CSV table of N, CA, C and O in Angstrom, one decimal:
chain,number,residue,atom,x,y,z
V,1371,UNK,N,28.8,-1.0,12.7
V,1371,UNK,CA,28.1,0.2,12.4
V,1371,UNK,C,27.9,0.4,10.9
V,1371,UNK,O,26.9,0.8,10.4
V,1372,UNK,N,29.0,0.0,10.2
V,1372,UNK,CA,28.9,0.1,8.7
V,1372,UNK,C,27.9,-0.9,8.1
V,1372,UNK,O,27.2,-0.6,7.2
V,1373,UNK,N,27.8,-2.1,8.8
V,1373,UNK,CA,26.9,-3.1,8.3
V,1373,UNK,C,25.5,-2.6,8.4
V,1373,UNK,O,24.7,-2.8,7.5
V,1374,UNK,N,25.1,-2.0,9.5
V,1374,UNK,CA,23.8,-1.4,9.7
V,1374,UNK,C,23.5,-0.4,8.7
V,1374,UNK,O,22.4,-0.3,8.2
V,1375,UNK,N,24.4,0.5,8.4
V,1375,UNK,CA,24.3,1.5,7.4
V,1375,UNK,C,24.0,0.9,6.0
V,1375,UNK,O,23.1,1.4,5.3
V,1376,UNK,N,24.8,0.0,5.7
V,1376,UNK,CA,24.6,-0.7,4.3
V,1376,UNK,C,23.3,-1.3,4.2
V,1376,UNK,O,22.6,-1.2,3.2
V,1377,UNK,N,22.8,-2.0,5.3
V,1377,UNK,CA,21.5,-2.7,5.3
V,1377,UNK,C,20.4,-1.6,5.2
V,1377,UNK,O,19.5,-1.8,4.4
V,1378,UNK,N,20.6,-0.5,5.9
V,1378,UNK,CA,19.6,0.5,5.9
V,1378,UNK,C,19.4,1.2,4.6
V,1378,UNK,O,18.3,1.5,4.1
V,1379,UNK,N,20.6,1.5,3.9
V,1379,UNK,CA,20.5,2.1,2.6
V,1379,UNK,C,19.9,1.1,1.6
V,1379,UNK,O,19.1,1.5,0.7
V,1380,UNK,N,20.2,-0.2,1.7
V,1380,UNK,CA,19.6,-1.2,0.8
V,1380,UNK,C,18.1,-1.2,1.0
V,1380,UNK,O,17.4,-1.3,0.0
V,1381,UNK,N,17.6,-1.2,2.2
V,1381,UNK,CA,16.2,-1.3,2.4
V,1381,UNK,C,15.5,0.0,1.9
V,1381,UNK,O,14.5,-0.1,1.2
V,1382,UNK,N,16.2,1.1,2.1
V,1382,UNK,CA,15.7,2.4,1.6
V,1382,UNK,C,15.6,2.4,0.0
V,1382,UNK,O,14.6,2.8,-0.6
V,1383,UNK,N,16.6,1.9,-0.6
V,1383,UNK,CA,16.6,1.9,-2.1
V,1383,UNK,C,15.6,0.9,-2.6
V,1383,UNK,O,14.9,1.3,-3.6
V,1384,UNK,N,15.4,-0.2,-2.0
V,1384,UNK,CA,14.4,-1.2,-2.4
V,1384,UNK,C,13.0,-0.6,-2.2
V,1384,UNK,O,12.1,-0.7,-3.1
V,1385,UNK,N,12.8,0.1,-1.1
V,1385,UNK,CA,11.5,0.8,-0.8
V,1385,UNK,C,11.2,1.8,-1.9
V,1385,UNK,O,10.0,1.9,-2.4
V,1386,UNK,N,12.1,2.6,-2.2
V,1386,UNK,CA,11.9,3.7,-3.2
V,1386,UNK,C,11.6,3.1,-4.6
V,1386,UNK,O,10.6,3.5,-5.3
V,1387,UNK,N,12.4,2.1,-5.0
V,1387,UNK,CA,12.1,1.4,-6.3
V,1387,UNK,C,10.8,0.8,-6.3
V,1387,UNK,O,10.0,0.9,-7.3
V,1388,UNK,N,10.4,0.1,-5.2
V,1388,UNK,CA,9.1,-0.6,-5.1
V,1388,UNK,C,8.0,0.4,-5.2
V,1388,UNK,O,7.0,0.1,-5.9
V,1389,UNK,N,8.1,1.5,-4.5
V,1389,UNK,CA,7.0,2.5,-4.6
V,1389,UNK,C,6.9,3.1,-6.0
V,1389,UNK,O,5.8,3.4,-6.4
V,1390,UNK,N,8.0,3.3,-6.6
V,1390,UNK,CA,7.9,3.9,-8.0
V,1390,UNK,C,7.2,2.9,-8.9
V,1390,UNK,O,6.3,3.3,-9.7
V,1391,UNK,N,7.6,1.6,-8.9
V,1391,UNK,CA,7.0,0.6,-9.7
V,1391,UNK,C,5.5,0.4,-9.4
V,1391,UNK,O,4.7,0.4,-10.4
V,1392,UNK,N,5.2,0.4,-8.2
V,1392,UNK,CA,3.8,0.1,-7.8
V,1392,UNK,C,2.9,1.3,-8.2
V,1392,UNK,O,1.8,1.2,-8.6
V,1393,UNK,N,3.4,2.5,-8.0
V,1393,UNK,CA,2.6,3.7,-8.4
V,1393,UNK,C,2.3,3.8,-9.9
V,1393,UNK,O,1.3,4.3,-10.3
V,1394,UNK,N,3.2,3.2,-10.7
V,1394,UNK,CA,3.0,3.1,-12.2
V,1394,UNK,C,1.9,2.2,-12.5
V,1394,UNK,O,1.2,2.4,-13.5
V,1395,UNK,N,1.6,1.2,-11.7
V,1395,UNK,CA,0.5,0.3,-11.9
V,1395,UNK,C,-0.8,0.7,-11.2
V,1395,UNK,O,-1.8,0.0,-11.3
V,1396,UNK,N,-0.7,1.8,-10.5
V,1396,UNK,CA,-2.0,2.4,-9.9
V,1396,UNK,C,-2.3,1.7,-8.6
V,1396,UNK,O,-3.5,1.8,-8.1
V,1397,UNK,N,-1.4,1.0,-8.0
V,1397,UNK,CA,-1.6,0.4,-6.7
V,1397,UNK,C,-1.3,1.4,-5.6
V,1397,UNK,O,-0.3,2.1,-5.7
V,1398,UNK,N,-2.0,1.4,-4.5
V,1398,UNK,CA,-1.8,2.3,-3.4
V,1398,UNK,C,-0.5,2.1,-2.7
V,1398,UNK,O,-0.2,0.9,-2.5
V,1399,UNK,N,0.1,3.2,-2.3
V,1399,UNK,CA,1.3,3.1,-1.5
V,1399,UNK,C,1.0,3.5,-0.1
V,1399,UNK,O,-0.2,3.9,0.2
V,1400,UNK,N,1.9,3.4,0.8
V,1400,UNK,CA,1.7,3.8,2.2
V,1400,UNK,C,1.4,5.2,2.3
V,1400,UNK,O,0.6,5.7,3.1
V,1401,UNK,N,1.9,6.0,1.4
V,1401,UNK,CA,1.7,7.5,1.4
V,1401,UNK,C,0.2,7.7,1.0
V,1401,UNK,O,-0.5,8.5,1.7
V,1402,UNK,N,-0.3,7.0,0.1
V,1402,UNK,CA,-1.8,7.1,-0.3
V,1402,UNK,C,-2.7,6.6,0.9
V,1402,UNK,O,-3.6,7.3,1.2
V,1403,UNK,N,-2.3,5.5,1.5
V,1403,UNK,CA,-3.1,4.9,2.5
V,1403,UNK,C,-3.2,5.9,3.7
V,1403,UNK,O,-4.2,6.2,4.3
V,1404,UNK,N,-2.0,6.4,4.2
V,1404,UNK,CA,-2.0,7.3,5.3
V,1404,UNK,C,-2.6,8.6,5.1
V,1404,UNK,O,-3.3,9.2,5.9
V,1405,UNK,N,-2.4,9.1,3.9
V,1405,UNK,CA,-3.1,10.4,3.5
V,1405,UNK,C,-4.6,10.2,3.5
V,1405,UNK,O,-5.3,11.1,4.0
V,1406,UNK,N,-5.1,9.1,3.0
V,1406,UNK,CA,-6.5,8.9,3.0
V,1406,UNK,C,-7.0,8.7,4.4
V,1406,UNK,O,-8.1,9.1,4.8
V,1407,UNK,N,-6.3,8.0,5.2
V,1407,UNK,CA,-6.7,7.7,6.6
V,1407,UNK,C,-6.7,9.0,7.5
V,1407,UNK,O,-7.6,9.1,8.2
V,1408,UNK,N,-5.7,9.9,7.3
V,1408,UNK,CA,-5.7,11.1,8.1
V,1408,UNK,C,-6.8,12.1,7.7
V,1408,UNK,O,-7.2,12.9,8.5
V,1409,UNK,N,-7.2,12.0,6.5
V,1409,UNK,CA,-8.3,12.9,6.0
V,1409,UNK,C,-9.7,12.4,6.3
V,1409,UNK,O,-10.6,13.0,5.9
V,1410,UNK,N,-9.8,11.2,6.8
V,1410,UNK,CA,-11.0,10.5,7.1
V,1410,UNK,C,-11.9,10.4,5.8
V,1410,UNK,O,-13.1,10.6,5.9
V,1411,UNK,N,-11.3,10.2,4.7
V,1411,UNK,CA,-12.0,10.0,3.5
V,1411,UNK,C,-12.5,8.6,3.4
V,1411,UNK,O,-12.0,7.7,4.0
V,1412,UNK,N,-13.5,8.3,2.6
V,1412,UNK,CA,-14.0,7.0,2.4
V,1412,UNK,C,-13.0,6.0,1.9
V,1412,UNK,O,-12.1,6.4,1.1
V,1413,UNK,N,-13.0,4.8,2.3
V,1413,UNK,CA,-12.1,3.8,1.9
V,1413,UNK,C,-12.4,3.3,0.5
V,1413,UNK,O,-13.4,2.7,0.3
V,1414,UNK,N,-11.5,3.6,-0.4
V,1414,UNK,CA,-11.7,3.2,-1.8
V,1414,UNK,C,-10.5,2.4,-2.3
V,1414,UNK,O,-10.2,2.4,-3.5
V,1415,UNK,N,-9.9,1.6,-1.4
V,1415,UNK,CA,-8.8,0.7,-1.8
V,1415,UNK,C,-9.3,-0.7,-2.2
V,1415,UNK,O,-10.3,-1.2,-1.6
V,1416,UNK,N,-8.7,-1.3,-3.1
V,1416,UNK,CA,-9.1,-2.6,-3.6
V,1416,UNK,C,-8.3,-3.7,-2.8
V,1416,UNK,O,-7.4,-3.4,-2.0
V,1417,UNK,N,-8.7,-4.9,-3.0
V,1417,UNK,CA,-8.0,-6.1,-2.3
V,1417,UNK,C,-6.6,-6.1,-2.7
V,1417,UNK,O,-5.7,-6.4,-1.9
V,1418,UNK,N,-6.3,-5.8,-4.0
V,1418,UNK,CA,-4.9,-5.7,-4.4
V,1418,UNK,C,-4.1,-4.7,-3.6
V,1418,UNK,O,-2.9,-5.0,-3.3
V,1419,UNK,N,-4.7,-3.5,-3.4
V,1419,UNK,CA,-4.0,-2.5,-2.6
V,1419,UNK,C,-3.6,-3.1,-1.2
V,1419,UNK,O,-2.5,-2.9,-0.7
V,1420,UNK,N,-4.6,-3.7,-0.5
V,1420,UNK,CA,-4.3,-4.2,0.8
V,1420,UNK,C,-3.3,-5.4,0.8
V,1420,UNK,O,-2.5,-5.5,1.7
V,1421,UNK,N,-3.4,-6.2,-0.2
V,1421,UNK,CA,-2.4,-7.3,-0.3
V,1421,UNK,C,-1.0,-6.7,-0.5
V,1421,UNK,O,0.0,-7.2,0.1
V,1422,UNK,N,-0.9,-5.7,-1.3
V,1422,UNK,CA,0.4,-5.1,-1.5
V,1422,UNK,C,0.9,-4.5,-0.2
V,1422,UNK,O,2.0,-4.7,0.2
V,1423,UNK,N,0.1,-3.7,0.5
V,1423,UNK,CA,0.5,-2.9,1.6
V,1423,UNK,C,0.8,-3.8,2.8
V,1423,UNK,O,1.8,-3.6,3.5
V,1424,UNK,N,0.1,-4.9,3.0
V,1424,UNK,CA,0.2,-5.7,4.3
V,1424,UNK,C,0.9,-7.0,4.0
V,1424,UNK,O,1.2,-7.7,5.0
V,1425,UNK,N,1.1,-7.4,2.8
V,1425,UNK,CA,1.8,-8.7,2.6
V,1425,UNK,C,3.0,-8.6,1.7
V,1425,UNK,O,4.1,-8.9,2.1
V,1426,UNK,N,2.9,-8.1,0.5
V,1426,UNK,CA,4.0,-8.0,-0.4
V,1426,UNK,C,5.0,-7.0,-0.1
V,1426,UNK,O,6.2,-7.2,-0.2
V,1427,UNK,N,4.6,-5.8,0.3
V,1427,UNK,CA,5.5,-4.7,0.6
V,1427,UNK,C,6.4,-5.1,1.8
V,1427,UNK,O,7.7,-4.9,1.7
V,1428,UNK,N,5.9,-5.6,2.9
V,1428,UNK,CA,6.8,-6.1,4.0
V,1428,UNK,C,7.8,-7.1,3.5
V,1428,UNK,O,9.0,-7.1,3.9
V,1429,UNK,N,7.4,-8.1,2.7
V,1429,UNK,CA,8.3,-9.1,2.1
V,1429,UNK,C,9.3,-8.4,1.2
V,1429,UNK,O,10.5,-8.8,1.2
V,1430,UNK,N,8.9,-7.4,0.5
V,1430,UNK,CA,9.9,-6.7,-0.4
V,1430,UNK,C,10.9,-6.0,0.5
V,1430,UNK,O,12.1,-6.0,0.1
V,1431,UNK,N,10.5,-5.4,1.6
V,1431,UNK,CA,11.5,-4.7,2.5
V,1431,UNK,C,12.4,-5.8,3.1
V,1431,UNK,O,13.6,-5.5,3.3
V,1432,UNK,N,11.9,-6.9,3.4
V,1432,UNK,CA,12.7,-8.0,3.9
V,1432,UNK,C,13.8,-8.4,2.9
V,1432,UNK,O,14.9,-8.7,3.2
V,1433,UNK,N,13.4,-8.4,1.6
V,1433,UNK,CA,14.3,-8.7,0.6
V,1433,UNK,C,15.4,-7.6,0.5
V,1433,UNK,O,16.6,-7.9,0.3
V,1434,UNK,N,15.0,-6.4,0.8
V,1434,UNK,CA,16.0,-5.3,0.9
V,1434,UNK,C,17.0,-5.5,2.0
V,1434,UNK,O,18.2,-5.3,1.9
V,1435,UNK,N,16.5,-6.1,3.1
V,1435,UNK,CA,17.4,-6.4,4.2
V,1435,UNK,C,18.4,-7.5,3.8
V,1435,UNK,O,19.6,-7.4,4.0
V,1436,UNK,N,17.9,-8.6,3.1
V,1436,UNK,CA,18.7,-9.7,2.7
V,1436,UNK,C,19.8,-9.2,1.7
V,1436,UNK,O,21.0,-9.6,1.8
V,1437,UNK,N,19.4,-8.3,0.8
V,1437,UNK,CA,20.4,-7.8,-0.2
V,1437,UNK,C,21.5,-7.0,0.6
V,1437,UNK,O,22.6,-7.1,0.3
V,1438,UNK,N,21.0,-6.1,1.5
V,1438,UNK,CA,22.0,-5.3,2.3
V,1438,UNK,C,22.9,-6.2,3.1
V,1438,UNK,O,24.1,-5.9,3.2
V,1439,UNK,N,22.4,-7.2,3.7
V,1439,UNK,CA,23.2,-8.2,4.5
V,1439,UNK,C,24.2,-8.9,3.6
V,1439,UNK,O,25.4,-9.0,4.0
V,1440,UNK,N,23.8,-9.3,2.4
V,1440,UNK,CA,24.7,-9.9,1.5
V,1440,UNK,C,25.8,-9.0,1.1
V,1440,UNK,O,27.0,-9.3,1.1
V,1441,UNK,N,25.5,-7.7,0.7
V,1441,UNK,CA,26.5,-6.8,0.3
V,1441,UNK,C,27.4,-6.4,1.5
V,1441,UNK,O,28.6,-6.4,1.3
V,1442,UNK,N,26.9,-6.3,2.7
V,1442,UNK,CA,27.8,-6.0,3.8
V,1442,UNK,C,28.7,-7.1,4.1
V,1442,UNK,O,29.9,-6.9,4.5
V,1443,UNK,N,28.2,-8.3,4.0
V,1443,UNK,CA,29.1,-9.5,4.3
V,1443,UNK,C,30.2,-9.6,3.2
V,1443,UNK,O,31.3,-10.0,3.5
V,1444,UNK,N,29.8,-9.2,2.0
V,1444,UNK,CA,30.8,-9.3,0.9
V,1444,UNK,C,31.8,-8.2,1.0
V,1444,UNK,O,33.0,-8.5,0.8
V,1445,UNK,N,31.4,-7.0,1.4
V,1445,UNK,CA,32.4,-5.9,1.6
V,1445,UNK,C,33.2,-6.1,2.8
V,1445,UNK,O,34.5,-5.8,2.8
V,1446,UNK,N,32.6,-6.5,3.9
V,1446,UNK,CA,33.3,-6.5,5.2
V,1446,UNK,C,34.1,-7.8,5.5
V,1446,UNK,O,34.5,-8.1,6.6
V,1447,UNK,N,34.2,-8.7,4.5
V,1447,UNK,CA,34.9,-9.9,4.7
V,1447,UNK,C,36.3,-9.8,5.0
V,1447,UNK,O,37.1,-9.1,4.8
């Protein structure tokens, strides 16, 4: 149970850091995408936004999993 918690916190921290960094560069986050989608506003996202949302961001969260797994294995040895 502790392992799952450590991995979850790691994914959460990586997601928060990634969203902060990406918003500084003006790239859309999931919050922007869903907010635009629910308001039925015209789609004004660039290719970079879609690449980030559907390719790079999931890979980033996967990296958060790997970091959490490494930390949990190190602690729970």
